[in-house]
Amino acid sequence: MPHLTRRALPAAAFLAAMLAGAAGAQTTTVRVLHVEQNPTIVAYWNDIARAYESANPGTKVELQYLENEAYKKKLTTLLQSSDKPDIIYSWGGGVLREQVKAGVIEDLTPAMDADWRGRFIPAAVQAYTIDGKVYGVPMHTSQVGFFYNRELFAKAGVDADGIKTWDDLLTAVKKLQAAGITPITAGGADKWPLHFYWTHLAVRLGGKPAFDAAIAGKGKGFADETFVQAGAVFQQLVDLKPFQAGFLGTTYPQSSGQFGDGKAAMVLQGNFVLNSMRVNAADKKGLPDDKLGWFAFPTVPGGKGDPSDTLGGLNGWLVTKGAPKAAAGYLRFFSEAANQRIAAERGFYIPVVNGTQDAIANPFLRQIAQNVARSKYHQIFYDQALGPAVGATVNDVSTDIAAGRMKPAEAAEAVQQAWVLAN
Amino acid sequence: MAFQAPPWLRFVTGRVGPKAGVALLFLPPALFLFTLFVALPMGEAAWYSFYNWNGFGSPTQFVGWRNFDLLFANRAFRIALTNNGLIIAVSLLVQLPLALGLAMLLADRVRGATTFRLIFFMPYILAEVAAGLIWRFVYDGDYGLIAQIWGLFGVEAPHLLADPDLAIHAILGVIVWKYFGFHMMLYIAGLQQIDRNLYEAAHMDGATGWQIFSRVTVPLLGPTIRLSVFFAILGSIQLFDLIMPLTKGGPSDSTQTMVTYLYSYGVTRMRIGFGSAVGVVLFVICVAFAFDYKRVAMRHD
């Protein structure tokens, strides 16, 4: 690969010169690569881009879309090519660490120190800080929890407010099944939707100390009791067969659509499922807000985690090495409170910019924003936090437990082995 | 006009034969492209396979044979090997006989033969990814064709691609459907080469249909059959693009092949060194098979 790149460079430079010549003298183009499927959000980002262009003549901002799974797989190659985008979407975590280590991401510390850092919630900047340097511009946060269909819950006589512990959840599942309703939909073919179960159980069972001990290599690491127990507790749910028929072949978009169509009572997802549900529902609308409900991931008796601990994401943008100065300039404009308030008002996501959260109109997002703000331990998704190899293993074992193909102890052991190999 | 070798070439041609001049002229472009796109990447893969490398920059962490040790100890890789074996078996035992049978029916100039040939050849023309997507819809347990058929009998359809025990069989079905037309065409071409007089002679000697088939058709079709077996086995070992849209190797790795395994455990996990080790194993298997098969089975062809 690197060999080919070097050979391709002169040709690419020649082509770029030709194109630049044709496009006219001084235009700088900032290319942004994102994974957003929802056209209204993309339209909103495009509005910001156009506003930036008119304020900065001679600069052009181009938004390019790549499908979520394809994006993750293509990025390593893309980042080392001469055709790399200037701004990329990021989940932070271990993938970011590897990208930074490889030297393909621009250090934004000087820009951030120049009156920019203070705009964000401190935890958000922290998530993009590696060895004291800031490598990204955080955009939004999210939390994983259960979204449920109020009509179906009412039909089965389940009270969502009563679901506090894992046993409550199991009882609710049984009641829904007795009423002939599919309790939960999950996108098992993409695997990561199932890893929320295993990892959130680990958050509930062990809290921050267990995770910190595991990545510090203390004790048995990820083969420790907490993680074995997470699998065992998940197994209790799996044994009830709570998921839709054929869930191992269902993708995340299909499963969000099923929830939006009212084919299942619950889905365990980040709040971004609200967007995905609308796009993928048969009527392109999905469940309206008044038919939707949300409750936090249940606690497990004896768990050491605090009930206020949250699992979620802290997503943002990275500037690639060698990108034009305008890339950081655009992100600074993008992250202005005035621009991010719009996302809050329209319920697109939960911005991490100060002075936007009071604008959140959507009741679910408002609730989640408060949860994350209150949380003392916001665990980033394991499949991002632990890096691609270990993350994928967590996704694998969670799916294998859900498929009834792996024992909890084997699962924890497999994750630990992957961790040892990768570090 | 005959090719006139320049004096500097004549020196060489004089030694190794008159055609060498032409060869020397035509060889460099091919050799260059082969080196650039085949030999170099293969060499690089072999080199990477001894490193722990995530694909960024150049590999630096030498790990010896560890990638290979991990590979052969991995459950999913053993499943992939078994699946490749299964695909070869089904190709040879189901697909080729089916193709031969249909070829026997359609080789003669009977009415409608061309239409049927075209219909049977159609799946082969289709892009693998498109075929995979089509069958994903067909197999869908909620809305697919299978679901409709099962629905007629009032039973709930199985989700074939979501069942770790059934998914590989569903895929085998698609493989047979996708590639039998190609082998059928090979056989039809082979059958049309056979001299009609031989059949007449066999008839006059009182041979039964089965005797004609086994004593005349099959031996004379030998070279074609050996070629089609060769293609079927190599294709089976390298199967990838049909599986990705269908199952991506899941559920629970039950439909991995060596190449999908390489992709999901090497490329997507940014373990390029490990992925290269898979590539090396795959390459060794393919080369060993290709050379041995050519030497043993196809030595007279």
XYZ file of C-alpha atoms in Angstrom:
724
model
C 0.000 0.000 0.000
C 2.532 2.682 0.953
C 4.521 1.777 -2.142
C 1.574 2.295 -4.418
C 0.729 5.553 -2.724
C 4.159 6.939 -3.383
C 3.903 5.958 -7.005
C 0.448 7.461 -7.330
C 1.462 10.762 -5.782
C 3.004 12.552 -8.767
C 0.050 11.570 -10.926
C -2.410 12.753 -8.312
C -0.525 16.023 -7.857
C -0.575 16.584 -11.595
C -4.296 15.875 -11.722
C -4.946 18.144 -8.763
C -2.993 20.934 -10.439
C -5.030 20.492 -13.589
C -8.282 20.578 -11.662
C -7.254 23.557 -9.583
C -6.278 25.359 -12.749
C -9.623 24.624 -14.277
C -11.563 25.617 -11.178
C -10.021 29.073 -11.145
C -7.319 30.628 -9.076
C -7.622 30.781 -5.289
C -10.342 28.348 -4.231
C -9.589 26.243 -1.178
C -11.818 23.209 -0.834
C -12.442 21.567 2.521
C -13.773 18.051 2.106
C -15.749 16.625 5.016
C -16.454 12.891 5.200
C -19.399 11.859 7.395
C -21.716 8.896 8.006
C -25.005 10.725 8.549
C -27.878 8.988 6.784
C -30.628 11.424 7.755
C -31.146 13.980 4.941
C -32.493 16.705 7.234
C -29.323 16.663 9.350
C -27.156 16.729 6.240
C -29.216 19.657 4.930
C -28.634 21.472 8.228
C -24.868 20.844 7.986
C -24.940 22.061 4.404
C -26.593 25.280 5.557
C -23.724 25.843 7.999
C -21.220 25.102 5.223
C -22.870 27.624 2.874
C -22.895 30.236 5.652
C -19.180 29.624 6.228
C -18.479 29.928 2.502
C -20.234 33.258 2.177
C -18.386 34.592 5.229
C -15.075 33.318 3.808
C -14.939 33.955 0.066
C -12.639 31.597 -1.798
C -13.385 28.677 0.488
C -15.574 25.775 -0.469
C -16.873 23.136 1.946
C -17.908 19.795 0.466
C -19.817 17.214 2.509
C -19.327 13.631 1.412
C -21.254 10.650 2.722
C -20.059 7.109 3.284
C -22.190 4.373 4.824
C -21.333 3.706 8.497
C -19.831 0.195 8.145
C -18.043 1.014 4.890
C -16.632 4.174 6.454
C -15.040 2.336 9.368
C -13.486 -0.228 7.050
C -12.175 2.184 4.457
C -10.759 4.817 6.756
C -7.298 3.338 7.424
C -6.556 3.072 3.718
C -8.168 6.397 2.959
C -6.149 8.274 5.576
C -2.893 7.200 3.934
C -3.923 8.043 0.396
C -3.311 11.316 -1.365
C -7.072 11.607 -1.814
C -7.868 11.789 1.894
C -10.650 14.061 3.109
C -9.711 17.093 5.215
C -12.200 16.500 7.993
C -13.376 13.080 9.151
C -16.041 11.883 11.544
C -14.810 10.178 14.697
C -16.015 8.164 17.665
C -12.873 8.972 19.659
C -11.427 6.145 21.731
C -8.927 3.521 20.631
C -9.380 4.095 16.916
C -8.474 7.750 17.430
C -5.428 6.724 19.491
C -4.157 4.511 16.646
C -4.759 7.236 14.077
C -2.897 9.764 16.209
C -0.039 7.314 16.802
C 0.206 6.874 13.032
C 0.578 10.631 12.638
C -2.320 11.128 10.234
C -4.318 13.503 12.453
C -3.600 17.208 12.887
C -2.847 18.457 16.405
C -5.466 21.115 17.172
C -4.064 22.172 20.556
C -2.816 25.638 19.473
C -6.139 26.442 17.800
C -8.075 25.049 20.771
C -6.008 27.079 23.217
C -6.844 30.210 21.226
C -10.223 30.755 22.789
C -11.929 27.667 21.418
C -11.629 24.973 24.102
C -13.837 26.864 26.533
C -16.854 26.451 24.284
C -17.221 22.764 25.042
C -18.211 20.691 28.024
C -14.834 19.726 29.561
C -15.495 15.965 29.375
C -16.041 16.272 25.624
C -12.652 17.876 24.986
C -11.130 15.328 27.364
C -12.386 12.525 25.124
C -10.364 13.976 22.239
C -7.254 14.669 24.288
C -4.338 12.255 24.049
C -1.159 12.880 26.049
C -2.246 16.450 26.746
C -2.903 17.327 23.117
C -6.309 17.932 21.579
C -6.873 16.058 18.329
C -10.539 16.588 17.620
C -13.542 18.863 17.779
C -16.294 17.186 19.767
C -19.787 17.534 18.349
C -22.348 15.507 20.197
C -22.877 13.030 22.943
C -25.287 10.143 23.264
C -26.502 7.610 25.780
C -27.595 4.020 25.403
C -30.913 3.099 26.952
C -34.171 1.332 26.212
C -36.608 3.066 23.885
C -40.057 1.523 24.099
C -43.392 1.617 22.336
C -46.036 2.980 24.740
C -48.956 1.338 22.944
C -47.412 -2.115 23.016
C -46.401 -1.719 26.679
C -49.964 -0.701 27.560
C -51.365 -3.652 25.619
C -49.212 -6.067 27.595
C -49.835 -4.234 30.854
C -46.180 -3.383 31.433
C -45.292 -0.254 33.383
C -42.011 1.124 32.074
C -41.479 3.295 35.146
C -41.400 0.107 37.179
C -38.419 -1.314 35.297
C -35.503 -0.506 37.587
C -33.620 -3.766 37.952
C -32.592 -6.525 35.584
C -35.286 -8.803 37.041
C -37.898 -6.153 36.267
C -36.714 -6.224 32.663
C -36.964 -10.019 32.522
C -40.500 -9.836 33.925
C -41.468 -7.213 31.343
C -40.101 -9.427 28.565
C -42.190 -12.371 29.779
C -45.335 -10.228 30.005
C -44.846 -8.903 26.483
C -44.337 -12.428 25.182
C -47.495 -13.589 26.943
C -49.363 -10.830 25.102
C -47.966 -12.082 21.799
C -45.637 -9.120 21.325
C -41.982 -9.359 20.273
C -40.250 -7.794 23.277
C -36.999 -6.508 21.745
C -35.611 -5.848 18.294
C -31.859 -5.966 17.729
C -29.615 -5.581 14.703
C -27.603 -8.742 15.305
C -26.026 -8.896 11.854
C -24.104 -5.689 12.599
C -23.135 -7.096 16.026
C -22.480 -3.770 17.780
C -26.150 -3.269 18.716
C -25.816 -6.447 20.810
C -22.569 -5.405 22.438
C -24.509 -2.714 24.323
C -25.968 -5.461 26.514
C -22.667 -7.005 27.502
C -20.877 -3.698 28.012
C -23.672 -1.891 29.821
C -23.968 -4.856 32.161
C -20.227 -4.565 32.793
C -20.724 -0.844 33.548
C -23.500 -1.695 36.002
C -21.652 -4.623 37.591
C -18.161 -3.192 37.921
C -18.428 0.546 37.395
C -15.396 2.602 36.437
C -12.948 0.700 38.709
C -13.515 -2.587 36.844
C -12.911 -1.024 33.437
C -9.841 0.873 34.610
C -8.410 -2.262 36.213
C -8.981 -4.271 33.036
C -7.205 -1.834 30.739
C -4.415 -1.444 33.292
C -3.956 -5.219 33.071
C -4.673 -5.727 36.768
C -5.843 -9.153 37.914
C -7.341 -11.177 35.106
C -8.099 -8.098 32.998
C -11.185 -8.567 30.873
C -11.380 -12.204 31.996
C -12.199 -10.917 35.462
C -15.348 -11.830 37.379
C -17.148 -8.591 36.378
C -16.980 -9.421 32.692
C -17.807 -13.101 33.139
C -20.791 -12.024 35.219
C -21.847 -9.520 32.505
C -22.097 -12.425 30.081
C -23.945 -14.587 32.585
C -26.539 -11.910 33.327
C -26.973 -11.239 29.600
C -27.463 -14.989 29.173
C -30.516 -14.806 31.485
C -32.160 -12.453 29.014
C -31.042 -14.462 25.975
C -32.570 -17.616 27.473
C -36.013 -15.959 27.299
C -35.566 -15.538 23.512
C -36.587 -11.874 23.693
C -35.433 -10.809 20.231
C -37.350 -10.794 16.962
C -37.207 -13.920 14.795
C -34.045 -13.928 12.723
C -32.389 -11.141 14.730
C -28.919 -12.495 13.890
C -29.552 -11.638 10.252
C -31.071 -8.203 10.896
C -28.961 -5.093 10.349
C -29.099 -1.972 12.527
C -31.112 0.051 9.965
C -33.588 -2.823 9.504
C -33.980 -3.211 13.246
C -34.552 0.540 13.766
C -37.172 0.338 11.037
C -38.873 -2.592 12.772
C -39.063 -0.585 15.977
C -40.459 2.388 14.066
C -43.066 0.118 12.460
C -44.211 -1.082 15.882
C -43.053 -4.667 15.259
C -41.276 -4.885 18.610
C -41.828 -3.226 21.970
C -38.251 -2.200 22.836
C -34.873 -1.457 21.376
C -31.631 -0.947 23.302
C -29.834 1.811 21.446
C -28.208 5.187 21.639
C -30.508 8.171 21.117
C -29.335 8.296 17.482
C -31.767 5.438 16.859
C -34.506 8.094 16.770
C -33.067 9.401 13.491
C -32.452 5.935 12.104
C -35.976 4.824 13.077
C -37.572 7.662 11.106
C -35.497 7.051 7.994
C -35.995 3.278 8.006
C -39.637 2.963 9.081
C -41.999 1.831 6.328
C -43.899 5.154 6.456
C -40.647 7.187 6.809
C -42.057 8.675 10.007
C -41.800 5.935 12.609
C -43.248 6.305 16.070
C -44.302 9.836 17.035
C -42.874 11.215 20.294
C -46.087 10.671 22.255
C -46.012 6.943 21.516
C -42.368 6.640 22.511
C -40.863 6.138 25.916
C -37.350 5.781 27.322
C -35.925 4.166 30.428
C -32.351 3.809 31.630
C -30.508 0.502 31.448
C -31.619 -1.488 34.524
C -29.370 -1.980 37.518
C -28.127 -5.361 38.637
C -28.411 -6.343 42.308
C -24.981 -6.232 43.927
C -23.518 -4.217 41.067
C -20.690 -1.881 42.023
C -21.484 0.673 39.339
C -23.427 3.794 40.209
C -26.963 3.817 38.748
C -26.149 7.227 37.232
C -23.229 5.819 35.190
C -23.843 6.098 31.477
C -22.739 4.262 28.346
C -22.645 6.234 25.153
C -20.627 8.105 22.633
C -18.770 11.351 22.313
C -18.517 11.940 18.614
C -16.739 14.667 16.789
C -14.556 15.692 13.890
C -10.857 15.240 13.204
C -8.684 17.283 10.875
C -6.355 15.121 8.802
C -2.640 15.883 8.482
C -1.913 18.362 5.724
C -5.450 19.706 5.450
C -5.789 23.400 4.562
C -6.035 25.910 7.426
C -9.641 26.501 6.459
C -10.533 23.023 7.802
C -10.000 24.081 11.415
C -11.589 27.424 10.606
C -14.693 25.719 9.354
C -14.923 23.500 12.453
C -14.553 26.540 14.690
C -17.466 28.115 12.839
C -19.410 24.838 12.921
C -19.036 24.568 16.704
C -20.310 28.054 17.451
C -23.153 27.910 19.942
C -25.481 29.680 17.519
C -24.964 26.943 14.936
C -25.173 24.042 17.375
C -28.314 25.404 19.031
C -30.151 24.623 15.803
C -29.289 20.931 16.158
C -30.512 21.071 19.736
C -33.749 22.844 18.832
C -34.588 20.473 16.002
C -33.679 17.417 18.037
C -30.946 16.142 15.720
C -28.485 15.330 18.487
C -27.177 16.518 21.846
C -24.480 19.128 21.195
C -21.548 19.326 23.591
C -21.229 23.094 23.189
C -22.057 25.214 26.238
C -25.184 27.288 25.918
C -27.001 24.867 23.639
C -28.511 22.347 26.015
C -31.356 24.620 27.142
C -32.453 24.728 23.498
C -33.116 20.976 23.344
C -36.813 20.635 22.640
C -37.077 16.877 22.225
C -38.024 15.424 25.635
C -35.866 12.310 25.192
C -32.783 14.208 24.182
C -33.330 16.659 27.028
C -33.529 13.771 29.495
C -30.419 12.131 28.054
C -28.472 15.392 28.031
C -29.212 15.719 31.747
C -28.207 12.097 32.379
C -24.860 12.549 30.667
C -24.247 15.873 32.410
C -24.935 14.250 35.795
C -23.001 11.084 35.089
C -19.673 10.744 36.863
C -18.644 7.886 34.592
C -19.604 8.178 30.922
C -18.206 5.037 29.300
C -17.490 5.427 25.570
C -18.737 2.486 23.491
C -16.350 -0.411 24.059
C -16.021 -1.154 20.355
C -14.602 2.331 19.884
C -12.860 2.814 23.224
C -10.845 -0.401 22.988
C -9.655 -0.018 19.414
C -10.703 -1.897 16.296
C -9.374 -5.382 17.076
C -10.540 -5.666 20.703
C -13.735 -3.746 19.942
C -14.638 -6.172 17.186
C -13.996 -9.061 19.567
C -16.379 -7.557 22.126
C -18.986 -7.300 19.367
C -18.309 -10.913 18.347
C -18.627 -12.421 21.800
C -21.752 -10.411 22.628
C -23.377 -11.708 19.454
C -22.175 -15.240 20.141
C -23.730 -15.151 23.608
C -26.968 -13.857 22.080
C -26.803 -16.686 19.536
C -26.329 -19.191 22.356
C -22.960 -20.184 20.901
C -20.644 -19.045 23.663
C -20.402 -19.380 27.414
C -19.896 -16.211 29.509
C -16.455 -17.310 30.728
C -15.266 -18.068 27.185
C -16.494 -14.657 26.058
C -14.584 -12.774 28.750
C -11.490 -14.880 28.071
C -11.680 -14.125 24.327
C -11.840 -10.380 24.970
C -8.867 -10.591 27.328
C -6.838 -12.534 24.740
C -7.615 -9.933 22.096
C -6.622 -7.188 24.520
C -3.295 -8.855 25.323
C -2.541 -9.301 21.623
C -3.379 -5.711 20.750
C -1.416 -4.086 23.558
C 5.973 -8.976 -43.428
C 8.140 -10.995 -41.146
C 9.569 -9.416 -38.044
C 13.157 -8.313 -38.668
C 15.173 -8.454 -35.495
C 17.639 -5.597 -35.077
C 21.312 -6.592 -34.849
C 21.455 -6.362 -31.051
C 18.521 -8.713 -30.857
C 19.828 -11.074 -33.481
C 22.627 -11.936 -31.113
C 20.108 -13.332 -28.662
C 17.731 -14.801 -31.204
C 20.567 -16.583 -32.855
C 21.122 -18.476 -29.660
C 17.628 -19.276 -28.439
C 15.557 -19.460 -31.601
C 13.903 -17.146 -34.047
C 10.849 -16.348 -31.869
C 12.834 -15.016 -28.925
C 13.109 -11.579 -30.483
C 9.375 -11.192 -30.494
C 9.250 -12.472 -26.946
C 11.836 -9.971 -25.780
C 9.809 -7.185 -27.300
C 6.489 -8.256 -25.814
C 7.733 -9.509 -22.489
C 8.748 -6.270 -20.682
C 5.278 -4.630 -20.468
C 3.671 -7.833 -19.237
C 6.524 -8.556 -16.876
C 6.398 -5.022 -15.519
C 2.651 -5.151 -14.857
C 2.901 -8.643 -13.405
C 5.684 -7.542 -11.076
C 3.883 -4.385 -10.020
C 0.438 -5.854 -9.421
C 1.079 -9.516 -8.649
C 4.625 -10.316 -7.592
C 5.277 -7.244 -5.436
C 2.003 -7.354 -3.477
C 2.528 -11.078 -2.889
C 6.020 -10.437 -1.619
C 4.734 -7.625 0.579
C 1.984 -9.818 2.023
C 4.544 -12.486 2.883
C 6.688 -9.839 4.556
C 3.777 -8.265 6.510
C 2.638 -11.672 7.734
C 5.560 -11.785 10.166
C 4.658 -8.453 11.748
C 2.075 -7.116 14.151
C 0.947 -4.165 12.073
C -2.205 -2.025 11.991
C -1.774 -0.718 8.452
C -0.394 2.715 9.309
C 3.117 3.580 8.138
C 5.562 0.688 7.849
C 5.538 -2.501 9.905
C 8.125 -2.487 12.683
C 7.027 -5.031 15.288
C 8.401 -8.388 14.165
C 6.503 -11.310 15.710
C 7.905 -14.314 13.841
C 5.381 -17.089 13.247
C 2.902 -15.795 15.849
C 0.286 -14.716 13.275
C 0.273 -18.223 11.825
C 0.073 -19.864 15.261
C -2.896 -17.661 16.172
C -4.525 -18.396 12.851
C -4.499 -22.157 13.166
C -5.637 -21.965 16.782
C -8.607 -19.779 15.813
C -12.052 -21.349 15.850
C -13.438 -19.077 13.140
C -10.571 -19.926 10.783
C -11.229 -23.641 11.230
C -14.880 -22.998 10.415
C -13.763 -21.086 7.325
C -11.562 -24.008 6.210
C -14.400 -26.470 6.757
C -16.780 -24.247 4.819
C -14.351 -24.006 1.926
C -14.158 -27.810 1.939
C -17.941 -28.030 1.984
C -18.244 -25.601 -0.910
C -15.755 -27.653 -2.937
C -17.666 -30.847 -2.159
C -21.013 -29.373 -3.167
C -19.525 -27.843 -6.300
C -18.100 -31.181 -7.389
C -20.900 -33.492 -6.274
C -23.991 -31.381 -6.959
C -23.138 -28.498 -9.227
C -21.046 -30.278 -11.855
C -23.357 -33.298 -12.291
C -26.294 -30.916 -12.586
C -24.425 -28.866 -15.168
C -23.476 -31.994 -17.106
C -27.033 -33.298 -17.063
C -28.453 -30.056 -18.383
C -25.667 -29.825 -20.956
C -26.596 -33.301 -22.256
C -30.170 -32.096 -22.689
C -29.279 -28.812 -24.320
C -26.230 -29.695 -26.440
C -28.329 -30.978 -29.333
C -30.113 -28.554 -31.550
C -33.545 -29.238 -30.091
C -36.324 -26.669 -30.040
C -35.902 -24.007 -27.364
C -32.387 -25.149 -26.488
C -30.888 -21.690 -26.968
C -33.561 -20.083 -24.809
C -32.903 -22.526 -21.975
C -29.160 -22.159 -22.338
C -29.604 -18.423 -21.945
C -31.867 -18.799 -18.918
C -29.461 -21.180 -17.181
C -26.495 -18.977 -18.015
C -28.170 -15.829 -16.690
C -27.177 -16.187 -13.006
C -23.533 -16.383 -14.038
C -23.746 -13.056 -15.870
C -25.177 -11.332 -12.803
C -22.697 -9.497 -10.567
C -21.971 -11.426 -7.371
C -23.018 -8.577 -5.095
C -26.289 -8.110 -6.972
C -26.965 -11.852 -6.811
C -26.193 -11.824 -3.089
C -28.592 -8.959 -2.443
C -31.341 -10.616 -4.477
C -31.010 -13.813 -2.484
C -30.912 -11.884 0.764
C -34.392 -10.669 -0.129
C -35.508 -14.116 -1.275
C -34.373 -15.671 2.021
C -35.819 -12.902 4.207
C -38.030 -14.623 6.746
C -40.444 -11.689 7.063
C -40.956 -10.342 3.555
C -39.024 -12.667 1.223
C -40.140 -15.219 -1.336
C -39.456 -18.027 1.118
C -41.694 -16.309 3.660
C -44.474 -16.029 1.037
C -44.241 -19.705 0.119
C -44.237 -20.817 3.727
C -47.100 -18.400 4.349
C -49.243 -20.230 1.780
C -49.122 -23.244 4.064
C -49.805 -21.090 7.086
C -46.484 -21.745 8.775
C -43.876 -19.272 9.939
C -40.888 -19.187 7.616
C -37.402 -19.893 8.947
C -34.873 -17.069 8.852
C -32.336 -19.112 6.939
C -29.533 -16.563 6.895
C -29.928 -15.812 10.613
C -29.597 -19.418 11.734
C -25.999 -20.484 12.436
C -26.826 -24.077 11.486
C -28.726 -23.363 8.274
C -27.079 -20.260 6.847
C -24.207 -22.087 5.144
C -26.645 -24.438 3.400
C -28.677 -21.496 2.156
C -25.464 -20.047 0.756
C -24.500 -23.352 -0.868
C -27.813 -23.231 -2.702
C -26.994 -19.790 -4.054
C -23.521 -20.927 -5.115
C -24.893 -23.857 -7.121
C -27.504 -21.576 -8.695
C -24.934 -18.922 -9.515
C -22.252 -21.017 -11.167
C -23.833 -24.156 -12.685
C -24.625 -22.222 -15.877
C -20.948 -21.517 -16.463
C -20.009 -25.194 -16.208
C -23.005 -26.149 -18.318
C -21.734 -23.901 -21.105
C -18.280 -25.479 -20.872
C -19.834 -28.931 -21.183
C -22.054 -27.934 -24.095
C -19.003 -26.673 -25.960
C -17.211 -29.926 -25.115
C -20.137 -32.116 -26.160
C -20.417 -30.408 -29.528
C -16.811 -31.340 -30.266
C -17.594 -35.044 -30.019
C -17.886 -36.767 -33.383
C -21.495 -37.857 -34.049
C -20.261 -40.978 -35.858
C -19.001 -42.399 -32.591
C -22.551 -42.329 -31.174
C -23.898 -43.966 -34.315
C -21.265 -46.659 -34.093
C -22.100 -47.271 -30.457
C -25.801 -47.556 -31.316
C -25.066 -50.098 -34.035
C -23.010 -52.124 -31.600
C -26.079 -52.239 -29.374
C -24.807 -50.052 -26.526
C -27.373 -48.900 -23.977
C -27.846 -45.217 -23.148
C -25.816 -45.554 -19.953
C -23.036 -47.378 -21.773
C -22.854 -44.650 -24.409
C -22.705 -42.034 -21.671
C -20.054 -43.729 -19.591
C -17.920 -45.220 -22.391
C -18.186 -42.562 -25.088
C -19.361 -39.227 -23.745
C -17.498 -38.996 -20.452
C -14.073 -40.146 -21.732
C -14.253 -37.791 -24.697
C -15.450 -34.975 -22.474
C -12.542 -35.666 -20.103
C -10.458 -32.578 -20.837
C -13.501 -30.306 -20.375
C -14.510 -32.013 -17.138
C -10.995 -31.731 -15.742
C -10.926 -28.053 -16.652
C -14.303 -27.373 -15.076
C -13.264 -29.204 -11.890
C -10.193 -26.982 -11.799
C -12.276 -23.817 -12.082
C -14.833 -25.056 -9.563
C -12.241 -25.823 -6.900
C -10.261 -22.612 -7.310
C -13.477 -20.574 -7.342
C -14.662 -22.341 -4.198
C -11.452 -21.584 -2.336
C -11.608 -17.912 -3.260
C -15.319 -17.338 -2.647
C -15.951 -13.912 -1.103
C -18.187 -11.452 -2.890
C -21.292 -13.628 -2.873
C -21.116 -14.091 0.895
C -20.601 -10.478 1.943
C -24.051 -9.196 0.918
C -25.704 -12.388 2.173
C -24.288 -12.814 5.692
C -20.875 -11.090 5.970
C -19.622 -14.432 7.286
C -22.086 -14.534 10.194
C -24.047 -15.473 12.233
C -21.373 -16.528 14.715
C -18.811 -16.990 11.919
C -20.842 -19.927 10.609
C -20.534 -18.835 6.972
C -16.940 -17.593 6.916
C -14.701 -18.661 4.069
C -10.972 -18.066 4.065
C -11.329 -14.791 2.183
C -14.228 -13.398 4.238
C -12.223 -14.402 7.300
C -9.238 -12.484 5.951
C -11.445 -9.455 5.412
C -13.252 -9.395 8.747
C -10.361 -10.515 10.966
C -7.580 -8.779 9.068
C -8.777 -5.724 7.214
C -11.659 -4.447 9.354
C -9.782 -5.009 12.626
C -6.753 -3.172 11.305
C -4.617 -6.277 11.830
C -2.938 -6.163 8.461
C -0.098 -8.435 9.554
C -2.531 -11.125 10.659
C -4.632 -10.657 7.536
C -1.513 -11.069 5.417
C -0.816 -14.372 7.166
C -4.285 -15.550 6.109
C -3.479 -14.372 2.588
C -0.250 -16.353 2.581
C -2.003 -19.539 3.711
C -4.658 -19.017 1.051
C -1.998 -18.446 -1.582
C -0.055 -21.569 -0.629
C -3.222 -23.679 -0.769
C -4.192 -22.292 -4.175
C -0.732 -22.654 -5.697
C -0.200 -26.126 -4.298
C -3.556 -27.209 -5.678
C -3.108 -25.541 -9.053
C 0.331 -27.026 -9.719
C -0.478 -30.491 -8.421
C -3.740 -30.628 -10.307
C -2.116 -29.490 -13.542
C 0.636 -32.038 -13.060
C -1.514 -34.993 -12.073
C -4.958 -34.575 -13.591
C -4.341 -32.356 -16.573
C -0.962 -33.629 -17.731
C -2.355 -34.942 -21.009
C -4.609 -31.972 -21.766
